[in-house]
Tab-separated table of C-alpha atoms in Angstrom:
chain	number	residue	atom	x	y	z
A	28	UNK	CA	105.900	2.587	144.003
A	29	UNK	CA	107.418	0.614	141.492
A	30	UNK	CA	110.484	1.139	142.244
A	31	UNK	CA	109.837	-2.044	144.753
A	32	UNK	CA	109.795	-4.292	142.138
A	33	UNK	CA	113.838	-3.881	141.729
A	34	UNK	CA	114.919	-3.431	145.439
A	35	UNK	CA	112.221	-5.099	147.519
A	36	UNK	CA	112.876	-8.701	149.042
A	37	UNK	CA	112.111	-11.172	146.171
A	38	UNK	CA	110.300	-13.618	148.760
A	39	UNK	CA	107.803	-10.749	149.615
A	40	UNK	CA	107.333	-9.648	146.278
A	41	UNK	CA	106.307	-12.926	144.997
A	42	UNK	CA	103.678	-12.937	148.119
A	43	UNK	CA	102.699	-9.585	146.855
A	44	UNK	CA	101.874	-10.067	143.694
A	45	UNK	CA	101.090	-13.939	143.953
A	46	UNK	CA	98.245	-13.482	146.590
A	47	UNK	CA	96.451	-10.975	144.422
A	48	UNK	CA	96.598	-13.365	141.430
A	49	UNK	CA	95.850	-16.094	143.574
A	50	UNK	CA	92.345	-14.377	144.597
A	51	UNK	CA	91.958	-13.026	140.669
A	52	UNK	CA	92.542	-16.630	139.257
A	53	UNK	CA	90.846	-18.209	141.532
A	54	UNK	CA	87.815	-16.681	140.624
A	55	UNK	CA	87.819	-18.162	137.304
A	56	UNK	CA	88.694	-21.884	139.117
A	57	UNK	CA	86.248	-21.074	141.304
A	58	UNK	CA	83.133	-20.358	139.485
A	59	UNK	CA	83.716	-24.132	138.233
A	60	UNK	CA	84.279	-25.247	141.561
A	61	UNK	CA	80.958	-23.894	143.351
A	62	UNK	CA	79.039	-25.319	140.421
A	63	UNK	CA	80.455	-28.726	140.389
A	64	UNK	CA	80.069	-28.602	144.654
A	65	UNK	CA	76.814	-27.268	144.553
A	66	UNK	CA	75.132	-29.097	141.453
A	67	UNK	CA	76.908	-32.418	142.897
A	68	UNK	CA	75.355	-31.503	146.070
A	69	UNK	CA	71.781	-30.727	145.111
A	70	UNK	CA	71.464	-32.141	141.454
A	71	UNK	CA	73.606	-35.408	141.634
A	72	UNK	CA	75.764	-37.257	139.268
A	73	UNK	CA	74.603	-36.015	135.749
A	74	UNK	CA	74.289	-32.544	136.826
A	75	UNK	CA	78.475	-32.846	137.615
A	76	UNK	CA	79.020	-34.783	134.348
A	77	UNK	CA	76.989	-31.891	132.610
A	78	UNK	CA	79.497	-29.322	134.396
A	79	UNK	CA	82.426	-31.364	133.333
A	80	UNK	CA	81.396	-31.693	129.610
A	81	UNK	CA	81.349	-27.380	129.782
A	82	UNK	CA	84.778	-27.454	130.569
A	83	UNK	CA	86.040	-27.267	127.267
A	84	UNK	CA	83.890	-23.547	126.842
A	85	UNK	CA	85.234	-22.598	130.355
A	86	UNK	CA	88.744	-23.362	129.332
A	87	UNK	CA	88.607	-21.614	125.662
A	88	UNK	CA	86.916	-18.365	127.423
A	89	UNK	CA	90.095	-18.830	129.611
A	90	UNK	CA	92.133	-19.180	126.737
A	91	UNK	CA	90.922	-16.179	124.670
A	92	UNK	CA	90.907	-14.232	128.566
A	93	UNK	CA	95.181	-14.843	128.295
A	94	UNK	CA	95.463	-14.272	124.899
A	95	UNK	CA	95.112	-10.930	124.896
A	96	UNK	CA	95.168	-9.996	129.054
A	97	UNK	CA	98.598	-11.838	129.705
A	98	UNK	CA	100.020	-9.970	126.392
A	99	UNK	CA	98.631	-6.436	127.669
A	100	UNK	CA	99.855	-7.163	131.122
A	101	UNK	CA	103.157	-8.185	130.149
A	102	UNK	CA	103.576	-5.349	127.443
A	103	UNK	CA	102.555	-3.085	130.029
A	104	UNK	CA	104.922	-4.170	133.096
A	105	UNK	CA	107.817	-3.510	130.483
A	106	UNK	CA	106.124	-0.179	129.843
A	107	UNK	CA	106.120	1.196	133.162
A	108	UNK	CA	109.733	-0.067	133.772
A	109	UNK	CA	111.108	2.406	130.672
A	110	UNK	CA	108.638	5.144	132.043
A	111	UNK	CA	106.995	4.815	128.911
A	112	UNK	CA	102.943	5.443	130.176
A	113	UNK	CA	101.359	6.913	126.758
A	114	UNK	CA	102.472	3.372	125.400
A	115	UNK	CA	101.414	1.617	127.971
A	116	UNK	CA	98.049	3.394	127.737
A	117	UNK	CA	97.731	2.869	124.210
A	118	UNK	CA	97.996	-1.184	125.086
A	119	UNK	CA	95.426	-1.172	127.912
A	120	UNK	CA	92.817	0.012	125.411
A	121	UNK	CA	93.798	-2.084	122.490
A	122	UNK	CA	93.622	-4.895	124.569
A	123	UNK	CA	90.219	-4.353	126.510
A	124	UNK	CA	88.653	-3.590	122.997
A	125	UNK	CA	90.302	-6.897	121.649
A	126	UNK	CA	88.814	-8.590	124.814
A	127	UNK	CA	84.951	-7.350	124.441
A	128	UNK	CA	84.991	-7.685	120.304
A	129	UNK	CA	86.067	-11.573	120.465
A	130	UNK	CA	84.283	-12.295	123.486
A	131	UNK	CA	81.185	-10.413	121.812
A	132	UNK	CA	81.819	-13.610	118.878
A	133	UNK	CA	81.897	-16.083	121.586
A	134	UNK	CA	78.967	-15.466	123.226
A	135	UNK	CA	77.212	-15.297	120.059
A	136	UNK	CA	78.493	-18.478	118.162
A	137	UNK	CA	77.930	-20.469	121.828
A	138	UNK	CA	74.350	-19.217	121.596
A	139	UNK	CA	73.271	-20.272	118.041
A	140	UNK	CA	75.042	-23.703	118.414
A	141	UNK	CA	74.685	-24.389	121.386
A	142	UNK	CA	72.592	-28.349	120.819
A	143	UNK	CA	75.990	-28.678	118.443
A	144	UNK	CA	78.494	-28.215	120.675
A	145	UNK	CA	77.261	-29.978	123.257
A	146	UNK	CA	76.886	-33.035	120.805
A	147	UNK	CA	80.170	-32.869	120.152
A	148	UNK	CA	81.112	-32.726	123.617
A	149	UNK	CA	79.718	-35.948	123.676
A	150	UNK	CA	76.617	-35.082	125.558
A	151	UNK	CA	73.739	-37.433	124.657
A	152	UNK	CA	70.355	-38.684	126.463
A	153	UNK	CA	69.745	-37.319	129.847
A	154	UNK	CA	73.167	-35.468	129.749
A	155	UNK	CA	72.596	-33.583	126.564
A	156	UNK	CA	69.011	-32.012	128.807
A	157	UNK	CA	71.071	-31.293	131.541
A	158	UNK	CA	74.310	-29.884	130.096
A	159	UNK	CA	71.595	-27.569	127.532
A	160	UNK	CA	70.251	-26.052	130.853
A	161	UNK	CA	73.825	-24.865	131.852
A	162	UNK	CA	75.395	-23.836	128.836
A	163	UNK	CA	72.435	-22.265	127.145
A	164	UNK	CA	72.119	-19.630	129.918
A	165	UNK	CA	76.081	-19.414	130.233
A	166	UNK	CA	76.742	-18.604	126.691
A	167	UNK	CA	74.731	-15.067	127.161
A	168	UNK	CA	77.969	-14.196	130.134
A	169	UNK	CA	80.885	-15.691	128.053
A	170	UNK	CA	82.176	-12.557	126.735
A	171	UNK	CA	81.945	-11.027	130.971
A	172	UNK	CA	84.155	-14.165	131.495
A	173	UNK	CA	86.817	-13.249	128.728
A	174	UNK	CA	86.567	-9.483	129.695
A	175	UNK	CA	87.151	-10.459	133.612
A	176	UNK	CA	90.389	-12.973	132.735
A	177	UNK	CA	91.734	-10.487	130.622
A	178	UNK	CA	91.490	-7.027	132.513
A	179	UNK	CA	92.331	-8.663	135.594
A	180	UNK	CA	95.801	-9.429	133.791
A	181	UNK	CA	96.058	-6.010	133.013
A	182	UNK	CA	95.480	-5.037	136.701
A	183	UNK	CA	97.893	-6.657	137.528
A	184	UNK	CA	100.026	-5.905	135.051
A	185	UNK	CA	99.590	-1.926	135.848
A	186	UNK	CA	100.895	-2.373	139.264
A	187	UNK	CA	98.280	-2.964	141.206
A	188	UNK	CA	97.884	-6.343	142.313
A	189	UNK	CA	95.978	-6.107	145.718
A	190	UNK	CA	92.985	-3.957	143.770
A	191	UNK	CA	92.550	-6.822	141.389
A	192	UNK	CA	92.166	-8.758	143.940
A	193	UNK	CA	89.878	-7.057	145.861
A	194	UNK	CA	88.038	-6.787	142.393
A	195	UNK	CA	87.960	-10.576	141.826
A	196	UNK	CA	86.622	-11.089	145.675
A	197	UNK	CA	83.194	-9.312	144.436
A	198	UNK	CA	82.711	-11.404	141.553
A	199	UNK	CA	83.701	-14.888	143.661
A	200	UNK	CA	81.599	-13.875	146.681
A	201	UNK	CA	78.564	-13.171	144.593
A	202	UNK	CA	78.844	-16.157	142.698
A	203	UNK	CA	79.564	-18.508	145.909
A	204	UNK	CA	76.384	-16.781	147.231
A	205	UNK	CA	73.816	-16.926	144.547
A	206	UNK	CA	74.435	-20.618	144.027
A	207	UNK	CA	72.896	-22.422	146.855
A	208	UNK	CA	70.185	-19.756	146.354
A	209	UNK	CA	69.380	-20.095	142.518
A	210	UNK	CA	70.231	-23.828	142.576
A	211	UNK	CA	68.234	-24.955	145.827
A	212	UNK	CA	65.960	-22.182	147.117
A	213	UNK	CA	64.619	-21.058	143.975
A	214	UNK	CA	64.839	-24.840	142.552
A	215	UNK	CA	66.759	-23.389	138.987
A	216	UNK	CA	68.767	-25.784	139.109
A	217	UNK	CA	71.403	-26.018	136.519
A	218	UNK	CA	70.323	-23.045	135.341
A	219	UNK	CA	70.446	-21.181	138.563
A	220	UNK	CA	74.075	-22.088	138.191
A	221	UNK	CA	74.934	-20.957	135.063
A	222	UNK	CA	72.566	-17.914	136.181
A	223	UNK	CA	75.036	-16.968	139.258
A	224	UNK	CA	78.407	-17.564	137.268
A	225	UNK	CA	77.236	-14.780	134.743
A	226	UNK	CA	75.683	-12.202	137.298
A	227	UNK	CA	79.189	-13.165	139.138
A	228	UNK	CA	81.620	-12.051	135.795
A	229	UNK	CA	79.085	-8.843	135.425
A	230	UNK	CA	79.734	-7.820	139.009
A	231	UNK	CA	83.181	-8.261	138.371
A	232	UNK	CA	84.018	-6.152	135.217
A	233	UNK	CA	82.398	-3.631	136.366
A	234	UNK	CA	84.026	-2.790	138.997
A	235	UNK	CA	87.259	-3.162	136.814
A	236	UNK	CA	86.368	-0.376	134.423
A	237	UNK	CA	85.522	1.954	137.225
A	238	UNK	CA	88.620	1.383	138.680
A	239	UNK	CA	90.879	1.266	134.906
A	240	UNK	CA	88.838	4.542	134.155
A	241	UNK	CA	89.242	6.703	137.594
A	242	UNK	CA	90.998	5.094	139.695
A	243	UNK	CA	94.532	3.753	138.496
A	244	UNK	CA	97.131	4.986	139.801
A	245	UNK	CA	100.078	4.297	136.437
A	246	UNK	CA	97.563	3.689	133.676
A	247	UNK	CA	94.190	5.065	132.950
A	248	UNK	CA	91.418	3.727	130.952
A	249	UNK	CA	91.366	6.353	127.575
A	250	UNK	CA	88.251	6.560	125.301
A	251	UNK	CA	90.771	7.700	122.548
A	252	UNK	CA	92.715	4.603	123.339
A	253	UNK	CA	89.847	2.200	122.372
A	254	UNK	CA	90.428	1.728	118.744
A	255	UNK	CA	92.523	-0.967	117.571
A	256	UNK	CA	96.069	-0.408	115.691
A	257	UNK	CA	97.493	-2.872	114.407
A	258	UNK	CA	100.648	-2.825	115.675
A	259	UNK	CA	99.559	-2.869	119.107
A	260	UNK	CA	97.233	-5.998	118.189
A	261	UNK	CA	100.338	-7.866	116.818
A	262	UNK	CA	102.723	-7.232	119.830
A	263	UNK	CA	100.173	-7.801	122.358
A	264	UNK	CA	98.521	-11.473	120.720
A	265	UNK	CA	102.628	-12.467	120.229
A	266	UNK	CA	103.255	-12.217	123.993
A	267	UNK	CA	100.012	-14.132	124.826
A	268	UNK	CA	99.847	-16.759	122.036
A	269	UNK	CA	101.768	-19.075	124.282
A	270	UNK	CA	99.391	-19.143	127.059
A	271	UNK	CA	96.194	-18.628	124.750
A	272	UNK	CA	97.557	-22.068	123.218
A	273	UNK	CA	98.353	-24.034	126.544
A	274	UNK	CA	94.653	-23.865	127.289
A	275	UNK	CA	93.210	-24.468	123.443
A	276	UNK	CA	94.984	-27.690	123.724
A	277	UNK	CA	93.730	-28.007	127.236
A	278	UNK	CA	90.136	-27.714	126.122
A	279	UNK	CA	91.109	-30.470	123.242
A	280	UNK	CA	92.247	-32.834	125.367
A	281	UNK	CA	89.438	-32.600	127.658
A	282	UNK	CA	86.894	-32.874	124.414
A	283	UNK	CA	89.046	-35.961	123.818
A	284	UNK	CA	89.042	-37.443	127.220
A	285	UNK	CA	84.830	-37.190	127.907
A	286	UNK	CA	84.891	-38.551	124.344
A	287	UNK	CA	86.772	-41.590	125.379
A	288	UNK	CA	85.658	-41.827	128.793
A	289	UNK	CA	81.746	-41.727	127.303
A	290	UNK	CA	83.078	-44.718	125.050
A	291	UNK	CA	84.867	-46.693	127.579
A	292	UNK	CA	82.959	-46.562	130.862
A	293	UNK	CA	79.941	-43.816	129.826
A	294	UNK	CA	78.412	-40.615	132.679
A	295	UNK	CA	79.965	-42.296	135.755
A	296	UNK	CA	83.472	-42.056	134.309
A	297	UNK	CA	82.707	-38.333	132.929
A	298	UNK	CA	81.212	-37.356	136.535
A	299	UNK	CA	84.784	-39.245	137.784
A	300	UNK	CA	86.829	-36.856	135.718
A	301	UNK	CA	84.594	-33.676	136.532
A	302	UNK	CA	85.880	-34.412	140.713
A	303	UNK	CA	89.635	-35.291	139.529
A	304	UNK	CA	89.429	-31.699	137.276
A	305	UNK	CA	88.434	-30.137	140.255
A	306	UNK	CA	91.160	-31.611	142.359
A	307	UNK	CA	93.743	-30.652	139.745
A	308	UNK	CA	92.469	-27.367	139.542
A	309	UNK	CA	92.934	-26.985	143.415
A	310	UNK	CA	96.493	-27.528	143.240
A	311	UNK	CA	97.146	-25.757	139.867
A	312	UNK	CA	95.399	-22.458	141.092
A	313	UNK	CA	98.278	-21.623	143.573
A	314	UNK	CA	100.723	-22.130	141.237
A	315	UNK	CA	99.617	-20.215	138.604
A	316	UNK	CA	98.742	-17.643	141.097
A	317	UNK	CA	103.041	-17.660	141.509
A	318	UNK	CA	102.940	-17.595	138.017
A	319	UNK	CA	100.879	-14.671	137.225
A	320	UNK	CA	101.932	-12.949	139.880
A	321	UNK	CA	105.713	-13.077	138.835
A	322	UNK	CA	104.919	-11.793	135.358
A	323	UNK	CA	104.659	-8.243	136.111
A	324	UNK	CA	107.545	-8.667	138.223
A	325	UNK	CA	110.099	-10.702	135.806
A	326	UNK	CA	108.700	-7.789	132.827
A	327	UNK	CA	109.885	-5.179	135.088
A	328	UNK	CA	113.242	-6.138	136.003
A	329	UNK	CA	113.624	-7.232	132.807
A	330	UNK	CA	112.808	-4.122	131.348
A	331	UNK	CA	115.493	-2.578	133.569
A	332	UNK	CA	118.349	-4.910	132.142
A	333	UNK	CA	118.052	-6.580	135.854
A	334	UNK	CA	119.695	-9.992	134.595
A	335	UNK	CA	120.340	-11.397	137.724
A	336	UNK	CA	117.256	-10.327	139.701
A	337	UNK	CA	115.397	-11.548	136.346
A	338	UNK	CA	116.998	-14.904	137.464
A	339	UNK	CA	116.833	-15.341	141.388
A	340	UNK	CA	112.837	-14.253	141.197
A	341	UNK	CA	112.226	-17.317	138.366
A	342	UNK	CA	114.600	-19.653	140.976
A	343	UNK	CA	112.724	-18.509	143.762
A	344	UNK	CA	109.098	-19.001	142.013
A	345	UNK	CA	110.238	-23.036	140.494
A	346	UNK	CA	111.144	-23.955	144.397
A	347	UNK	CA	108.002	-22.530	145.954
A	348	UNK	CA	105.283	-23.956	143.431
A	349	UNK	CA	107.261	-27.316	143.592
A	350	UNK	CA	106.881	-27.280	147.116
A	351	UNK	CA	103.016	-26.450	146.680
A	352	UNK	CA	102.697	-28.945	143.954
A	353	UNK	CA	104.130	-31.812	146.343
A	354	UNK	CA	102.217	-30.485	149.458
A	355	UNK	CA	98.787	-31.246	147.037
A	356	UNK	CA	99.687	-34.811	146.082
A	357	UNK	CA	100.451	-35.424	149.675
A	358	UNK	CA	96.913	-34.490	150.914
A	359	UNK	CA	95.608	-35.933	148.031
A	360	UNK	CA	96.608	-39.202	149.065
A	361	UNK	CA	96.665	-39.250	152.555
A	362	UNK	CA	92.782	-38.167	152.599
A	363	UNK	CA	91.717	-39.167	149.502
A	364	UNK	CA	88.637	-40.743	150.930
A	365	UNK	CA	87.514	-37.628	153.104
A	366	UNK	CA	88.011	-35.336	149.921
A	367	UNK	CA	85.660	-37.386	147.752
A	368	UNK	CA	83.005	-37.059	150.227
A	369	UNK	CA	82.746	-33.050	149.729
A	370	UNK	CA	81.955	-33.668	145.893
A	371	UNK	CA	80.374	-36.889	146.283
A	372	UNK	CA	76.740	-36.869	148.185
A	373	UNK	CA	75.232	-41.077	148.959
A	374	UNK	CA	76.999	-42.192	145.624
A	375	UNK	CA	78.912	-44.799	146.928
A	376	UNK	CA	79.987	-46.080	143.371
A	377	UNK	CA	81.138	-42.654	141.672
A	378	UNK	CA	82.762	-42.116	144.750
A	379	UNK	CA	84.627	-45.814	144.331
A	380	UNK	CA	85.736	-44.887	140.471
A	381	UNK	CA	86.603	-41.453	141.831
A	382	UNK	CA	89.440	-42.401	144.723
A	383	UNK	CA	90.601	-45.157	142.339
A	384	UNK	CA	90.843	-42.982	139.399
A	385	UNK	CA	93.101	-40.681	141.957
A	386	UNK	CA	95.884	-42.968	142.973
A	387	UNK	CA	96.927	-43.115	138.707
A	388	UNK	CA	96.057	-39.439	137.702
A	389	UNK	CA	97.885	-37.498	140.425
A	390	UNK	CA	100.825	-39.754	141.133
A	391	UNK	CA	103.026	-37.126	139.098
A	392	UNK	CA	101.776	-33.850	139.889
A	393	UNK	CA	104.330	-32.825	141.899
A	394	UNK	CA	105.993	-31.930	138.334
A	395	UNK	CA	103.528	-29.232	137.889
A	396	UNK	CA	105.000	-26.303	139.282
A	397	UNK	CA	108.112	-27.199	136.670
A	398	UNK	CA	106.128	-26.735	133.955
A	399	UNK	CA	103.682	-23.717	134.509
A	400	UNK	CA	106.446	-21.680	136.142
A	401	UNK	CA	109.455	-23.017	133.346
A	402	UNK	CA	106.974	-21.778	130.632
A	403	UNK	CA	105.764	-18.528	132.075
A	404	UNK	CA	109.210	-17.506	132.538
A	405	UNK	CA	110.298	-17.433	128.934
A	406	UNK	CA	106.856	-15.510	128.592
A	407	UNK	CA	107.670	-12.897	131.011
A	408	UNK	CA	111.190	-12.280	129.214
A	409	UNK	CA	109.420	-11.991	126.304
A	410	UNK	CA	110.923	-15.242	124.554
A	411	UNK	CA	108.229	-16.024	122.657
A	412	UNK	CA	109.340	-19.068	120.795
A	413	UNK	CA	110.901	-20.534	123.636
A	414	UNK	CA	107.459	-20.464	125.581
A	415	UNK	CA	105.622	-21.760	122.478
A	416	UNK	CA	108.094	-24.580	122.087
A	417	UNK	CA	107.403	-25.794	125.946
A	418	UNK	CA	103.648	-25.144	125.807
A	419	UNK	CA	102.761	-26.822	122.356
A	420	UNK	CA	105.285	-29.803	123.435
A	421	UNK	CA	103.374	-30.702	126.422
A	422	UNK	CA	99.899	-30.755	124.945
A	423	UNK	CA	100.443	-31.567	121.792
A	424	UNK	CA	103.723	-33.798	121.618
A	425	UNK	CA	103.229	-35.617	124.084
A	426	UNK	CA	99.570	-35.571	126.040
A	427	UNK	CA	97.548	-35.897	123.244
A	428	UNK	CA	99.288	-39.051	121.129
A	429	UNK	CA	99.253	-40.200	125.254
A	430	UNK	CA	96.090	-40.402	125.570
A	431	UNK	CA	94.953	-42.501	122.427
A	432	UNK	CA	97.908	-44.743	122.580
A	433	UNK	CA	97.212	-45.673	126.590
A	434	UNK	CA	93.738	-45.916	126.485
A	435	UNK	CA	94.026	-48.160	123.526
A	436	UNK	CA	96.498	-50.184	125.676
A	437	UNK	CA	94.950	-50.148	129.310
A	438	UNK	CA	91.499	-48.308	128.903
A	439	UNK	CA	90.454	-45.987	131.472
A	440	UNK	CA	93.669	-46.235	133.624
A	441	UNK	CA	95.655	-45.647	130.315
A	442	UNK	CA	93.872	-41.803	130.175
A	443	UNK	CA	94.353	-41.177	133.889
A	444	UNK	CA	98.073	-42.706	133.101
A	445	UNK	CA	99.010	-40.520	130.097
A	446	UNK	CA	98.602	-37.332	132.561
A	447	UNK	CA	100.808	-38.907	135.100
A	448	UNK	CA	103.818	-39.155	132.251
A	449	UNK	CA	102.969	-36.105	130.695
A	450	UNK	CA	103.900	-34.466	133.530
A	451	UNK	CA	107.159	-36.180	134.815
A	452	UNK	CA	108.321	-35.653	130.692
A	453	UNK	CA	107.552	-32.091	130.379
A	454	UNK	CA	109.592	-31.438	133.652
A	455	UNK	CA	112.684	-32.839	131.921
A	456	UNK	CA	112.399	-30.790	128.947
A	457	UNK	CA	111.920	-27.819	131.081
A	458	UNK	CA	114.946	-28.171	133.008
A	459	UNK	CA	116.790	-28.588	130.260
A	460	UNK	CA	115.381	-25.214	128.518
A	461	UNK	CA	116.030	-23.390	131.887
A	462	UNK	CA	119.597	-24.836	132.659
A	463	UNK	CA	120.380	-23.187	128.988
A	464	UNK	CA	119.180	-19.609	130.988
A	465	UNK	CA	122.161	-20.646	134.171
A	466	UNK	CA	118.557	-21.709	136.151
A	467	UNK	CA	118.147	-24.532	138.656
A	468	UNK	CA	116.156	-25.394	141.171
A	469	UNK	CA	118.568	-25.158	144.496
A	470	UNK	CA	117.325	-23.862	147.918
């Protein structure tokens, strides 16, 4: 079975393993998504801007989810390439016990403070009620959330692909169908929300531990396994420090953005940004569906000494998510006003901010794939600092100082303007990192 990974068509393997990850990650993306569509549907325009200040939580659970999950997965793909199972064993457990013990802390800390963090968020007013509906409720299922990011990355990771995402289609489905339900039929409102996004993870990791523990065809789920050693701990958080960080800063500058937006143009502006997230998240998921799914692969082959198959898969995976990338700014554009419409429900003037807000925020985001896939590769290869150089630069270098020095300049269309450069300058420095590896984007 694994042998495929060296001598099967690089086109179909990325399909393979992509699709999977696709489903997996889009569960995550997706949870958001039905909640912003439904409670924009049935609630209106502070239950979205309530959504959108939780983004921060959803993207640190996300963050934490990597951390540990991308690490084991990775650690694990290079296991099974040197036939080395009782290590790749002993890294499944450490990293499923990692996953429940921090996202135990999570849930908990969430719970206790939760009026405190959403006051920092920037919720006040009539947004601090309706954000304290969500997030109260939600805090009890973050550490299902981490558990379900992370194991699925081990899935994955194992070899198995198409059961994780059969997995993740149980935890989507019940989500996408408890919404409506909770929200509208049983009148819960934000609550019912939150309410089907945790009953949604639960469905989810469960299924993944029966499956780790009996089913798994490489690696098995060990009780003797579950204890932590440190040297396992160390390897694994390494490897997945690069992503864990790409999202921490995510979550910062989204903190930063509802602060300024809050200050600059107050809940219509935050409800704006809640519908361009959710647009951006549309055309990221695919890509970091590529992403993910090429992890496993590049670890493998890598593993193996494969140097130039290491190569043509990472070539291969930077031409396909540009092309995706471009293909989402085009539709974005061309049917802008039609797309608004979906999240937007007789609010003529949120929808007005919204498509404006649009033409400046997504005018480079044909860039993306560059980035996520430019990054991830160095992961997968297991250069560490090279990965943590490209995923601190773009946050950190250059969105964050962006966004105060724009805004400051142009206001609202300064934010929306510092994401557009951040892009098209974190493509360059990419390049130049892979042209260093003999890697270029050429069909």
């Amino acid at each position: 079975m694994l042998e495929i990974l060296e001598k099967e068509k690089i086109s179909k393997l990325i399909i393979q393993y992509s699709l999977p990850a696709l489903v997996a990650m889009g569960v995550n993306i997706l949870y958001n998504l039905a909640d912003r569509f439904f409670i924009g549907y049935y609630v209106g325009r502070l239950g979205i801007a309530g959504v959108s200040l939780t983004m921060p939580i959803s993207t640190l659970n996300l963050a934490t989810g990597l951390l540990f999950g991308i690490g084991s997965g990775v650690l694990m793909s290079i296991s099974l390439g040197k036939k080395d199972l009782k290590r790749g064993e002993s890294i499944l457990g450490n990293g499923l016990c990692l996953l429940f013990l921090v996202g135990i802390l999570q849930s908990i800390g969430l719970f206790l403070f939760t009026d405190k963090v959403i006051m920092a968020l920037g919720g006040t007013g009539d947004l601090f009620s309706y954000t304290m509906d969500y997030l109260k409720l939600l805090s009890l299922g973050v550490f299902l959330q981490v558990m379900y990011i992370g194991t699925n990355e081990m899935i994955i990771g194992s070899g198995a692909p198409k059961k994780a995402m059969l997995i993740g289609l149980v935890g989507c489905l019940t989500n996408i169908i408890l919404d409506p339900i909770f929200i509208n039929v049983f009148n819960l409102g934000m609550k019912g929300a939150a309410l089907a996004t945790v009953i949604g993870n639960f469905m989810a990791v469960t299924f993944q531990l029966i499956y780790l523990s009996r089913y798994s065809e490489h690696l098995k789920l060990k009780l003797k396994e579950l204890y932590l050693k440190w040297d396992r701990v160390k390897e694994l958080s390494t490897i997945g420090t690069p992503a864990f960080l790409v999202q921490f800063f995510t979550a910062i500058v989204v903190v930063l953005t509802n602060i300024i937006l809050k200050r600059l143009g107050g809940d219509l502006y935050i409800a704006a940004f809640g519908i361009l997230s959710s647009l951006y998240l549309i055309v990221f998921l695919p890509i970091v569906a590529i992403y993910q799914g090429t992890q496993p692969i590049l670890g493998y082959n890598y593993g193996r000494e494969n140097t130039s198959r290491v190569e043509k898969i990472c070539r291969k995976s930077l031409i396909y998510s540009t092309v995706i990338a471009t293909l989402g700014f085009l539709v974005i554009v061309l049917a802008n006003d039609s797309i608004m419409n979906i999240f937007v429900k007789a609010d003529e003037q949120l929808k007005a901010v919204a498509i404006d807000s649009s033409k400046i925020y997504f005018s480079m985001i044909f860039f993306l794939g560059i980035n996520v896939i430019g990054a991830g590769y160095f992961q997968a290869i297991g250069k560490f600092k090279t990965s943590l150089i490209l995923n601190i630069s773009k946050q950190v270098i250059l969105t964050i100082p962006l966004i105060f020095i724009l805004s400051w300049k142009f206001g609202i269309k300064g934010l929306w303007l510092a994401t557009a450069l951040t892009e098209i300058l974190m493509a360059f420095i990419t390049l130049v990192y892979l042209k260093r590896e003999n890697i270029k984007i050429v069909i």
